[in-house]
Amino acid sequence: MKCPKCGKTLRKFELMESVSLDICTACKGIWYDKGELAFQQEVERDIPDLKTVQKTSFPTKCDCPRCADGSKLEEMKYHVKHDLLVDRCVKCHGLWLDFKELDKLEKVVARTESFTQRLARAMKDIDARGFTVVARKKIKE
Ligand SMILES: [Zn+2]
Ligand SMILES: [Zn+2]
Protein backbone atom coordinates (compact mmCIF):
# COMPACT_ATOMS: atom_id res chain seq x y z
CA MET A 1 0.00 0.00 0.00
CA LYS A 2 1.21 3.48 -0.88
CA CYS A 3 0.83 6.59 1.27
CA PRO A 4 -1.96 8.72 -0.21
CA LYS A 5 -0.10 11.91 0.72
CA CYS A 6 3.54 11.28 -0.13
CA GLY A 7 3.55 8.02 -2.11
CA LYS A 8 5.91 6.08 0.18
CA THR A 9 5.13 2.43 0.91
CA LEU A 10 3.14 2.05 4.12
CA ARG A 11 4.44 -0.22 6.86
CA LYS A 12 2.15 -2.57 8.72
CA PHE A 13 2.07 -2.43 12.51
CA GLU A 14 0.20 -5.03 14.54
CA LEU A 15 -1.61 -3.02 17.17
CA MET A 16 -3.81 -5.70 18.68
CA GLU A 17 -4.90 -9.16 17.65
CA SER A 18 -7.54 -7.95 15.21
CA VAL A 19 -6.14 -4.54 14.28
CA SER A 20 -3.10 -3.83 12.17
CA LEU A 21 -2.45 -0.28 11.09
CA ASP A 22 -0.65 0.86 7.99
CA ILE A 23 1.66 3.72 8.86
CA CYS A 24 3.73 5.95 6.61
CA THR A 25 7.21 6.16 8.07
CA ALA A 26 7.91 9.30 6.05
CA CYS A 27 4.95 11.58 6.88
CA LYS A 28 3.69 9.56 9.89
CA GLY A 29 0.13 9.39 8.64
CA ILE A 30 -1.99 6.35 9.50
CA TRP A 31 -4.41 4.33 7.43
CA TYR A 32 -7.37 2.74 9.22
CA ASP A 33 -9.46 0.17 7.40
CA LYS A 34 -13.19 0.52 7.92
CA GLY A 35 -14.05 -0.19 11.56
CA GLU A 36 -10.45 -0.09 12.84
CA LEU A 37 -10.60 3.46 14.15
CA ALA A 38 -13.79 2.72 16.09
CA PHE A 39 -12.23 -0.47 17.43
CA GLN A 40 -9.03 1.25 18.54
CA GLN A 41 -10.87 4.12 20.19
CA GLU A 42 -13.56 1.80 21.60
CA VAL A 43 -16.42 3.77 20.13
CA GLU A 44 -19.44 2.73 18.10
CA ARG A 45 -18.54 4.19 14.72
CA ASP A 46 -15.45 5.36 12.84
CA ILE A 47 -17.10 8.75 12.43
CA PRO A 48 -19.74 9.58 15.05
CA ASP A 49 -22.10 11.66 12.93
CA LEU A 50 -21.21 10.89 9.35
CA LYS A 51 -24.30 12.43 7.73
CA THR A 52 -23.59 15.83 9.28
CA VAL A 53 -19.88 15.99 8.50
CA GLN A 54 -20.43 14.70 4.96
CA LYS A 55 -22.34 17.89 4.16
CA THR A 56 -19.10 19.85 4.40
CA SER A 57 -16.78 17.22 2.95
CA PHE A 58 -14.81 17.90 -0.19
CA PRO A 59 -13.01 15.69 -2.68
CA THR A 60 -9.23 15.39 -2.68
CA LYS A 61 -6.83 14.24 -5.37
CA CYS A 62 -5.45 11.53 -3.08
CA ASP A 63 -5.81 7.89 -4.11
CA CYS A 64 -7.11 5.37 -1.59
CA PRO A 65 -4.17 3.14 -0.60
CA ARG A 66 -6.46 0.16 0.08
CA CYS A 67 -8.54 0.19 -3.10
CA ALA A 68 -5.60 1.22 -5.32
CA ASP A 69 -8.00 1.48 -8.26
CA GLY A 70 -8.17 5.24 -8.50
CA SER A 71 -10.82 5.60 -5.78
CA LYS A 72 -10.33 8.99 -4.18
CA LEU A 73 -10.36 10.15 -0.61
CA GLU A 74 -12.68 12.90 0.52
CA GLU A 75 -11.73 15.17 3.37
CA MET A 76 -14.18 15.77 6.17
CA LYS A 77 -14.33 16.80 9.78
CA TYR A 78 -14.27 13.95 12.26
CA HIS A 79 -16.88 15.78 14.27
CA VAL A 80 -18.77 18.95 13.40
CA LYS A 81 -17.65 20.74 16.58
CA HIS A 82 -13.92 20.03 16.19
CA ASP A 83 -11.26 20.92 13.67
CA LEU A 84 -9.91 17.38 13.39
CA LEU A 85 -9.86 16.41 9.72
CA VAL A 86 -9.87 12.91 8.28
CA ASP A 87 -9.69 11.61 4.71
CA ARG A 88 -12.26 8.94 3.94
CA CYS A 89 -12.32 6.64 0.92
CA VAL A 90 -15.55 7.04 -1.02
CA LYS A 91 -15.49 3.32 -1.85
CA CYS A 92 -14.10 1.19 1.01
CA HIS A 93 -14.77 3.81 3.74
CA GLY A 94 -11.29 3.45 5.21
CA LEU A 95 -9.80 6.51 6.89
CA TRP A 96 -6.52 8.34 6.57
CA LEU A 97 -5.25 10.52 9.40
CA ASP A 98 -2.41 12.94 8.95
CA PHE A 99 0.21 13.01 11.69
CA LYS A 100 -0.84 16.47 12.85
CA GLU A 101 -4.43 15.31 13.28
CA LEU A 102 -3.56 12.29 15.42
CA ASP A 103 -3.01 14.10 18.71
CA LYS A 104 -6.40 15.78 18.35
CA LEU A 105 -8.13 12.43 17.99
CA GLU A 106 -7.91 11.15 21.57
CA LYS A 107 -9.28 14.40 22.99
CA VAL A 108 -12.13 14.60 20.50
CA VAL A 109 -13.19 10.97 20.89
CA ALA A 110 -13.40 11.34 24.66
CA ARG A 111 -15.82 14.24 24.23
CA THR A 112 -18.05 12.91 21.47
CA GLU A 113 -19.06 9.56 22.89
CA SER A 114 -22.36 9.94 24.67
CA PHE A 115 -23.15 8.55 28.06
CA THR A 116 -25.69 6.09 26.61
CA GLN A 117 -23.08 4.69 24.22
CA ARG A 118 -20.67 4.17 27.11
CA LEU A 119 -23.37 2.53 29.15
CA ALA A 120 -24.41 0.23 26.30
CA ARG A 121 -20.81 -0.90 25.89
CA ALA A 122 -20.36 -1.44 29.60
CA MET A 123 -23.49 -3.63 29.60
CA LYS A 124 -22.15 -5.60 26.66
CA ASP A 125 -18.84 -6.16 28.48
CA ILE A 126 -20.66 -7.37 31.56
CA ASP A 127 -22.74 -9.76 29.48
CA ALA A 128 -19.63 -11.09 27.77
CA ARG A 129 -18.05 -11.91 31.12
CA GLY A 130 -21.16 -13.72 32.24
CA PHE A 131 -21.93 -11.50 35.19
CA THR A 132 -25.59 -10.96 34.34
CA VAL A 133 -26.10 -14.65 33.72
CA VAL A 134 -24.80 -15.42 37.19
CA ALA A 135 -27.01 -12.74 38.68
CA ARG A 136 -30.14 -14.14 36.97
CA LYS A 137 -29.44 -17.66 38.20
CA LYS A 138 -29.14 -16.41 41.76
CA ILE A 139 -32.49 -14.67 41.54
CA LYS A 140 -34.19 -17.86 40.30
CA GLU A 141 -32.83 -19.90 43.20
ZN1 LIG B 1 3.35 9.60 3.68
ZN1 LIG C 1 -10.71 2.63 -0.58
GROMACS .gro file of N, CA, C and O in nm, residues 3 16 18 30 45-46 60 64-65 68 75 82-83 90 94 107 112 136:
model
   72
    3CYS      N    1   0.135   0.544   0.053
    3CYS     CA    2   0.083   0.659   0.127
    3CYS      C    3   0.007   0.751   0.031
    3CYS      O    4   0.059   0.790  -0.072
   16MET      N    5  -0.318  -0.470   1.781
   16MET     CA    6  -0.381  -0.570   1.868
   16MET      C    7  -0.405  -0.693   1.781
   16MET      O    8  -0.375  -0.691   1.663
   18SER      N    9  -0.669  -0.810   1.638
   18SER     CA   10  -0.754  -0.795   1.521
   18SER      C   11  -0.733  -0.662   1.449
   18SER      O   12  -0.805  -0.631   1.356
   30ILE      N   13  -0.153   0.771   0.921
   30ILE     CA   14  -0.199   0.635   0.950
   30ILE      C   15  -0.323   0.603   0.868
   30ILE      O   16  -0.414   0.684   0.857
   45ARG      N   17  -1.875   0.399   1.615
   45ARG     CA   18  -1.854   0.419   1.472
   45ARG      C   19  -1.721   0.489   1.445
   45ARG      O   20  -1.673   0.564   1.528
   46ASP      N   21  -1.668   0.467   1.324
   46ASP     CA   22  -1.545   0.536   1.284
   46ASP      C   23  -1.564   0.687   1.292
   46ASP      O   24  -1.480   0.758   1.342
   60THR      N   25  -1.066   1.513  -0.257
   60THR     CA   26  -0.923   1.539  -0.268
   60THR      C   27  -0.870   1.467  -0.392
   60THR      O   28  -0.942   1.388  -0.453
   64CYS      N   29  -0.698   0.626  -0.274
   64CYS     CA   30  -0.711   0.537  -0.159
   64CYS      C   31  -0.603   0.430  -0.166
   64CYS      O   32  -0.589   0.362  -0.268
   65PRO      N   33  -0.524   0.414  -0.058
   65PRO     CA   34  -0.417   0.314  -0.060
   65PRO      C   35  -0.471   0.171  -0.059
   65PRO      O   36  -0.407   0.080  -0.110
   68ALA      N   37  -0.664   0.115  -0.428
   68ALA     CA   38  -0.560   0.122  -0.532
   68ALA      C   39  -0.617   0.106  -0.672
   68ALA      O   40  -0.556   0.045  -0.760
   75GLU      N   41  -1.212   1.464   0.207
   75GLU     CA   42  -1.173   1.517   0.337
   75GLU      C   43  -1.296   1.568   0.411
   75GLU      O   44  -1.382   1.633   0.352
   82HIS      N   45  -1.537   2.002   1.602
   82HIS     CA   46  -1.392   2.003   1.619
   82HIS      C   47  -1.323   2.022   1.486
   82HIS      O   48  -1.380   1.996   1.381
   83ASP      N   49  -1.198   2.064   1.492
   83ASP     CA   50  -1.126   2.092   1.367
   83ASP      C   51  -1.039   1.974   1.322
   83ASP      O   52  -0.955   1.987   1.235
   90VAL      N   53  -1.415   0.705  -0.059
   90VAL     CA   54  -1.555   0.704  -0.102
   90VAL      C   55  -1.603   0.561  -0.129
   90VAL      O   56  -1.722   0.535  -0.129
   94GLY      N   57  -1.245   0.337   0.433
   94GLY     CA   58  -1.129   0.345   0.521
   94GLY      C   59  -1.096   0.491   0.547
   94GLY      O   60  -1.145   0.580   0.478
  107LYS      N   61  -0.850   1.339   2.227
  107LYS     CA   62  -0.928   1.440   2.299
  107LYS      C   63  -1.070   1.447   2.245
  107LYS      O   64  -1.166   1.455   2.320
  112THR      N   65  -1.691   1.313   2.234
  112THR     CA   66  -1.805   1.291   2.147
  112THR      C   67  -1.888   1.170   2.185
  112THR      O   68  -2.004   1.160   2.149
  136ARG      N   69  -2.880  -1.361   3.726
  136ARG     CA   70  -3.014  -1.414   3.697
  136ARG      C   71  -3.035  -1.550   3.765
  136ARG      O   72  -3.139  -1.576   3.822
   0.00000   0.00000   0.00000
